[in-house]
Coordinates of C-alpha atoms in Angstrom, one line a residue:
M1 CA 0.0 0.0 0.0
I2 CA 1.1 3.6 -0.7
H3 CA 0.8 6.2 2.0
R4 CA -1.8 8.7 0.8
D5 CA 0.6 11.6 1.2
F6 CA 2.6 10.4 -1.8
C7 CA -0.4 11.0 -4.0
N8 CA -1.3 14.3 -2.4
P9 CA -0.9 17.2 -4.9
A10 CA 0.5 19.3 -2.1
Y11 CA 3.5 16.9 -2.1
T12 CA 3.7 15.7 -5.7
K13 CA 3.5 19.3 -7.1
E14 CA 7.3 19.5 -7.0
Y15 CA 8.1 15.8 -7.6
S16 CA 9.8 14.6 -10.7
M17 CA 8.6 11.4 -12.4
L18 CA 11.6 9.5 -11.1
R19 CA 11.0 10.7 -7.5
M20 CA 7.4 9.4 -7.6
Q21 CA 8.7 6.0 -8.8
F22 CA 11.2 6.2 -5.9
H23 CA 8.4 6.5 -3.4
F24 CA 6.4 3.7 -5.0
L25 CA 9.4 1.4 -4.8
L26 CA 10.1 2.2 -1.1
S27 CA 6.4 1.6 -0.3
R28 CA 6.6 -1.8 -1.9
Y29 CA 9.8 -2.7 -0.1
S30 CA 9.2 -1.3 3.4
C31 CA 9.1 -3.5 6.4
Q32 CA 6.6 -3.2 9.3
D33 CA 9.0 -0.9 11.2
G34 CA 9.7 1.2 8.1
L35 CA 13.1 -0.4 7.3
I36 CA 14.0 -0.5 3.6
P37 CA 16.0 -3.8 3.2
L38 CA 17.7 -2.6 0.0
S39 CA 21.1 -1.0 -0.5
L40 CA 21.1 2.4 -2.3
N41 CA 22.8 0.6 -5.2
D42 CA 19.9 -1.8 -5.3
I43 CA 17.4 1.0 -5.4
A44 CA 19.3 2.8 -8.2
E45 CA 19.4 -0.4 -10.2
K46 CA 15.7 -1.1 -9.8
L47 CA 14.9 2.5 -10.9
S48 CA 17.5 2.5 -13.7
C49 CA 19.0 5.7 -12.4
S50 CA 22.2 7.1 -11.0
I51 CA 23.2 6.7 -7.3
H52 CA 23.4 10.5 -7.2
S53 CA 19.7 10.7 -7.8
I54 CA 19.0 8.4 -4.9
Y55 CA 21.2 10.5 -2.6
K56 CA 19.3 13.6 -3.7
F57 CA 15.9 12.0 -3.1
I58 CA 17.0 10.8 0.4
R59 CA 18.2 14.3 1.3
K60 CA 14.8 15.8 0.3
G61 CA 13.0 13.0 2.1
L62 CA 15.0 13.7 5.3
S63 CA 14.1 17.4 5.1
E64 CA 10.4 16.6 4.6
K65 CA 10.4 14.0 7.4
S66 CA 9.2 11.3 5.0
L67 CA 12.5 9.3 5.4
A68 CA 14.9 8.7 8.2
V69 CA 18.4 7.2 8.3
Y70 CA 19.4 5.1 11.4
N71 CA 22.6 3.1 11.7
N72 CA 23.2 3.7 8.0
Q73 CA 19.9 2.1 7.2
L74 CA 17.0 3.8 5.3
Y75 CA 13.6 4.0 6.9
L76 CA 10.3 5.1 5.3
L77 CA 8.3 7.2 7.8
R78 CA 5.2 7.7 5.7
R79 CA 3.9 4.2 5.5
V80 CA 0.7 2.5 6.5
N81 CA 1.0 1.5 10.1
H82 CA -0.8 1.6 13.4
E83 CA 0.0 5.3 14.0
N84 CA -1.4 6.7 10.7
Y85 CA -3.7 3.9 9.6
T86 CA -6.8 6.1 9.9
E87 CA -5.3 8.6 7.5
G88 CA -5.9 6.1 4.7
Y89 CA -3.8 4.8 1.9
V90 CA -3.8 4.3 -1.8
K91 CA -3.9 0.8 -3.3
H92 CA -0.6 0.0 -5.0
F93 CA -1.9 -0.6 -8.5
P94 CA 0.6 -2.3 -10.8
F95 CA -0.2 0.3 -13.5
L96 CA 1.5 2.9 -11.4
E97 CA 4.9 1.3 -12.1
S98 CA 4.0 0.4 -15.7
E99 CA 5.7 1.9 -18.8
A100 CA 2.4 3.2 -20.0
F101 CA 2.1 5.3 -16.8
Q102 CA 5.7 6.4 -16.8
D103 CA 5.5 7.4 -20.5
M104 CA 2.8 10.0 -19.7
S105 CA 3.6 13.6 -19.1
L106 CA 4.4 14.7 -15.5
H107 CA 1.2 16.7 -15.3
A108 CA -0.9 13.7 -16.4
Q109 CA 0.8 11.4 -13.8
R110 CA 0.1 14.0 -11.1
F111 CA -3.6 14.2 -12.0
V112 CA -3.9 10.4 -11.9
L113 CA -2.3 10.4 -8.4
Y114 CA -4.6 13.3 -7.4
A115 CA -7.6 11.2 -8.4
L116 CA -6.4 8.2 -6.4
W117 CA -5.7 10.5 -3.4
S118 CA -9.3 11.7 -3.7
G119 CA -10.4 8.0 -3.5
V120 CA -11.9 7.5 -6.9
H121 CA -10.8 3.8 -6.8
T122 CA -13.0 3.3 -3.7
G123 CA -16.2 4.7 -5.2
Y124 CA -15.8 8.4 -4.6
H125 CA -16.1 10.8 -7.5
L126 CA -13.7 13.7 -8.0
K127 CA -15.3 16.8 -9.4
R128 CA -13.3 20.1 -9.8
A129 CA -13.5 23.3 -11.8
L130 CA -10.7 23.4 -14.3
S131 CA -9.7 26.8 -12.9
D132 CA -8.9 25.0 -9.6
L133 CA -6.3 22.8 -11.2
Y134 CA -4.0 25.4 -12.9
H135 CA -2.7 28.9 -12.3
S136 CA -5.9 30.4 -13.7
T137 CA -5.3 33.9 -12.2
K138 CA -2.3 36.0 -11.2
D139 CA -2.8 35.3 -7.5
Y140 CA -4.2 31.7 -7.6
E141 CA -1.9 28.7 -7.5
G142 CA -3.5 25.6 -9.0
K143 CA -3.3 22.2 -7.4
L144 CA -1.3 20.7 -10.2
N145 CA 1.4 23.4 -10.9
I146 CA 0.1 23.9 -14.4
Y147 CA 0.2 27.4 -16.0
T148 CA -2.3 27.2 -18.8
K149 CA -5.7 25.6 -19.5
K150 CA -4.3 24.2 -22.7
E151 CA -1.6 22.2 -20.8
L152 CA -4.2 21.1 -18.3
K153 CA -6.6 19.7 -21.0
A154 CA -3.7 17.9 -22.6
A155 CA -2.9 16.3 -19.3
L156 CA -6.5 15.3 -18.7
E157 CA -6.6 13.7 -22.2
E158 CA -3.6 11.6 -21.3
A159 CA -4.9 10.7 -17.9
A160 CA -8.1 9.3 -19.5
T161 CA -6.0 6.3 -20.4
F162 CA -6.4 5.2 -16.7
L163 CA -9.4 7.3 -15.5
R164 CA -13.0 7.4 -16.5
L165 CA -13.5 11.2 -16.7
E166 CA -15.5 13.8 -18.5
I167 CA -15.4 17.5 -18.9
T168 CA -18.6 19.4 -18.7
T169 CA -19.7 23.1 -18.7
V170 CA -22.1 24.3 -16.0
R171 CA -23.2 27.9 -16.2
G172 CA -20.1 28.8 -18.1
I173 CA -17.8 27.0 -15.7
E174 CA -15.8 24.1 -17.1
K175 CA -15.5 21.1 -14.7
V176 CA -13.8 17.7 -14.8
T177 CA -15.5 14.7 -13.1
V178 CA -13.6 11.5 -12.5
H179 CA -16.0 8.6 -12.0
G180 CA -13.3 6.0 -11.3
L181 CA -10.6 3.9 -12.9
Q182 CA -10.9 2.4 -16.4
E183 CA -12.2 -1.1 -15.9
E184 CA -9.1 -3.0 -16.8
Y185 CA -7.1 -1.1 -14.2
A186 CA -9.8 -1.1 -11.5
R187 CA -9.7 -4.9 -11.6
Q188 CA -5.9 -5.1 -10.9
S189 CA -4.8 -6.7 -7.6
A190 CA -2.5 -4.6 -5.5
L191 CA 1.2 -5.2 -5.7
E192 CA 2.3 -7.3 -2.7
N193 CA 4.6 -5.7 -0.2
V194 CA 7.8 -7.7 -0.4
G195 CA 9.9 -5.8 2.1
E196 CA 9.6 -8.4 4.9
Y197 CA 10.5 -11.3 2.5
E198 CA 13.5 -9.3 1.3
W199 CA 14.6 -8.7 4.9
L200 CA 14.1 -12.4 5.8
D201 CA 16.1 -13.6 2.8
E202 CA 18.9 -11.3 3.8
Q203 CA 19.0 -12.7 7.3
L204 CA 19.0 -16.2 6.1
V205 CA 21.8 -15.5 3.7
K206 CA 23.9 -14.1 6.6
L207 CA 23.3 -17.4 8.5
N208 CA 24.0 -19.5 5.4
A209 CA 20.5 -20.9 5.8
E210 CA 18.9 -19.7 2.6
D211 CA 18.6 -23.2 1.4
L212 CA 17.4 -24.7 4.7
I213 CA 14.1 -22.9 5.2
P214 CA 11.5 -23.6 2.4
K215 CA 9.7 -20.7 0.8
T216 CA 6.4 -22.1 2.0
A217 CA 7.5 -21.8 5.7
R218 CA 8.8 -18.2 5.4
R219 CA 5.3 -16.7 5.5
D220 CA 4.7 -18.4 8.9
L221 CA 7.9 -17.0 10.2
L222 CA 7.0 -13.5 9.1
K223 CA 3.6 -13.7 10.8
L224 CA 5.5 -14.4 14.0
K225 CA 7.8 -11.6 13.4
S226 CA 4.8 -9.2 13.0
E227 CA 3.3 -10.6 16.2
Y228 CA 6.4 -10.1 18.3
I229 CA 7.2 -6.6 17.0
N230 CA 3.6 -5.6 17.9
R231 CA 4.1 -7.0 21.4
F232 CA 7.8 -6.1 22.1
A233 CA 8.7 -3.4 19.6
E234 CA 12.5 -3.4 18.8
A235 CA 13.1 -6.1 21.4
G236 CA 10.7 -8.3 19.5
K237 CA 12.8 -7.9 16.3
K238 CA 15.9 -8.8 18.3
M239 CA 14.2 -12.0 19.6
F240 CA 13.2 -12.9 16.1
V241 CA 16.8 -12.6 14.8
Q242 CA 18.0 -14.7 17.8
A243 CA 15.4 -17.3 17.1
L244 CA 16.4 -17.4 13.4
E245 CA 20.0 -18.1 14.6
K246 CA 18.8 -21.0 16.8
L247 CA 16.5 -22.4 14.1
S248 CA 19.3 -22.4 11.5
S249 CA 21.8 -24.1 13.9
S250 CA 19.3 -26.8 14.9
Y251 CA 17.4 -27.3 11.7
K252 CA 20.0 -29.7 10.3
L253 CA 19.3 -32.0 13.2
L254 CA 15.6 -31.6 13.1
H255 CA 14.7 -31.3 9.5
K256 CA 13.4 -34.8 9.2
E257 CA 10.9 -34.1 12.1
L258 CA 9.9 -30.7 10.5
T259 CA 8.5 -32.0 7.2
K260 CA 4.8 -31.5 7.7
E261 CA 3.1 -28.2 6.8
G262 CA 3.3 -25.7 9.6
E263 CA 5.8 -27.7 11.6
I264 CA 8.6 -25.2 11.1
G265 CA 6.4 -22.4 12.2
R266 CA 5.3 -24.2 15.4
Y267 CA 8.9 -25.1 16.3
F268 CA 9.9 -21.5 15.6
R269 CA 7.2 -20.2 17.9
S270 CA 8.5 -22.4 20.7
I271 CA 11.9 -20.8 20.3
L272 CA 10.4 -17.3 20.4
D273 CA 8.3 -18.1 23.5
E274 CA 11.3 -19.4 25.3
L275 CA 13.3 -16.2 24.5
A276 CA 10.3 -14.1 25.6
E277 CA 10.2 -15.9 29.0
K278 CA 13.9 -15.3 29.5
A279 CA 13.4 -11.6 28.7
L280 CA 10.7 -11.2 31.4
P281 CA 13.1 -10.0 34.2
F282 CA 14.7 -7.5 31.8
L283 CA 11.3 -6.2 30.8
Q284 CA 10.2 -5.9 34.4
K285 CA 13.3 -3.8 35.1
Q286 CA 12.5 -1.6 32.1
L287 CA 8.9 -1.1 33.3
M288 CA 10.1 0.0 36.7
T289 CA 12.6 2.5 35.1
A290 CA 9.9 3.8 32.7
K291 CA 7.4 4.3 35.6
N292 CA 10.0 6.3 37.6
A293 CA 10.8 8.4 34.6
L294 CA 7.1 9.1 34.0
T295 CA 6.6 10.1 37.6
T296 CA 9.6 12.4 37.5
T297 CA 8.6 14.0 34.2
Q298 CA 5.0 14.5 35.3
F299 CA 5.9 16.5 38.4
L300 CA 8.6 18.7 36.9
P301 CA 8.0 22.3 38.0
M302 CA 7.3 24.1 34.7
K303 CA 5.6 27.3 33.8
Q304 CA 2.6 26.8 31.6
D305 CA 2.8 27.8 27.9
T306 CA 6.6 27.6 27.8
P307 CA 8.9 25.5 25.5
E308 CA 10.1 23.7 28.5
A309 CA 6.6 22.7 29.6
S310 CA 5.8 21.5 26.1
T311 CA 9.0 19.4 26.0
A312 CA 8.2 17.9 29.4
E313 CA 4.7 16.9 28.3
Q314 CA 6.2 15.3 25.2
W315 CA 8.5 13.2 27.3
A316 CA 5.7 12.3 29.7
S317 CA 3.6 11.2 26.8
W318 CA 6.4 9.0 25.5
F319 CA 7.1 7.4 28.9
R320 CA 3.3 6.8 29.3
R321 CA 3.2 4.9 26.1
R322 CA 6.3 3.0 27.0
V323 CA 4.8 2.0 30.3
E324 CA 1.6 0.8 28.6
Q325 CA 3.6 -1.2 26.0
L326 CA 5.8 -2.9 28.6
Q327 CA 2.7 -3.7 30.7
L328 CA 1.1 -5.4 27.7
A329 CA 4.2 -7.4 26.9
I330 CA 4.7 -8.5 30.5
G331 CA 1.1 -9.4 30.8
W332 CA 1.2 -11.5 27.6
I333 CA 4.2 -13.5 28.9
T334 CA 2.9 -14.1 32.3
H335 CA -0.5 -15.1 30.9
K336 CA 1.1 -17.5 28.6
Q337 CA 3.1 -19.1 31.4
K338 CA -0.1 -19.7 33.4
Q339 CA -2.1 -21.4 30.5
P340 CA -2.7 -25.2 30.9
D341 CA -0.4 -27.5 29.1
A342 CA -3.4 -29.0 27.3
L343 CA -4.2 -25.7 25.7
A344 CA -0.6 -25.0 24.9
S345 CA -0.2 -28.3 23.1
T346 CA -3.2 -27.6 20.8
G347 CA -1.5 -24.6 19.3
Q348 CA -4.5 -22.4 20.0
A349 CA -3.7 -18.7 19.8
L350 CA -4.2 -16.5 22.9
P351 CA -6.5 -13.6 22.6
A352 CA -4.8 -10.5 21.5
I353 CA -3.8 -8.1 24.3
D354 CA -2.8 -5.1 22.3
K355 CA -5.4 -3.1 20.4
F356 CA -3.3 -1.4 17.7
P357 CA -5.1 -1.5 14.4
F358 CA -1.9 -2.1 12.3
Y359 CA -2.6 -2.7 8.7
N360 CA -0.9 -6.1 8.2
W361 CA -0.5 -7.1 4.6
L362 CA 0.1 -10.6 5.6
E363 CA -3.3 -10.9 7.4
A364 CA -5.1 -8.8 4.8
E365 CA -4.3 -11.2 2.0
D366 CA -5.7 -14.1 4.1
E367 CA -8.9 -12.2 4.7
D368 CA -9.3 -11.5 1.0
G369 CA -8.5 -15.0 -0.1

């Protein structure tokens, strides 16, 4: 899925064609935490452009706070996750990365994205006066950064390749109405996010285990990764990597016992659960530290409506969320420890403790299919 901002005319107004494709690529290769598991050379190769262009796009993304770099790794901040899920997203249609789309003029591409940003693929109609879309007067700046009506109409004519649109005149005012996507494109299934698969492949290569874990089992492993990141944040990701190391070292001994469908996933869950239990004392110490920090921050003597007061409230809010996250994680571990062995042996899932509405592409595909 593509974050809706990357189709917002307020953002795309200054984007080049290549930069739009750059964002589409990152959206398809982003992991749940925003990590892009591609090298900059990989990105440049996939976009058939110079590494200099990638550096330029990253610098702009950093200044716009759409990207971040941490430990020399690139992160996509504008992605569909539990924090901005309600803001909506645009379905990642394959035609957005097609030659037919990329061969259109920049103005036509921006209008197609504007229509998607408006939700025409979900049943909404986009209706605008033409004068709203270009710089129709000296003091008015149109949404699409177009300077003449002639250029705008040429862009709309191109965009009709993908959009069902019509131009009408009502009381002397020319308007364009987009009724939806052309049928052949409206039927397209969204491109699957492959970031997690790419990341997992990279980890398995590092462990010399890329030939040990079948492709069919990797989806089960990634579902567990998503679950543990939701419960333990960064610590969950570290547990997952440690569990991969243990799985790769023991798989040669156990591969004959792990031949049935789902066996690898069940064995991997047992490794993760063991690691989580070992992490319990550490998490309890972190919870105590976070509670002390929250108490200290809440009672700092600050004057109202000052920068210091605002900063203190931000820290208090962060510690409050941290306390809640740790309490949920600890509660999940202790609850799992208390469950009867009979229930544990059935493989039944425990009721979810956290309530974050993360848009999980792994789960969404199951629901659709």
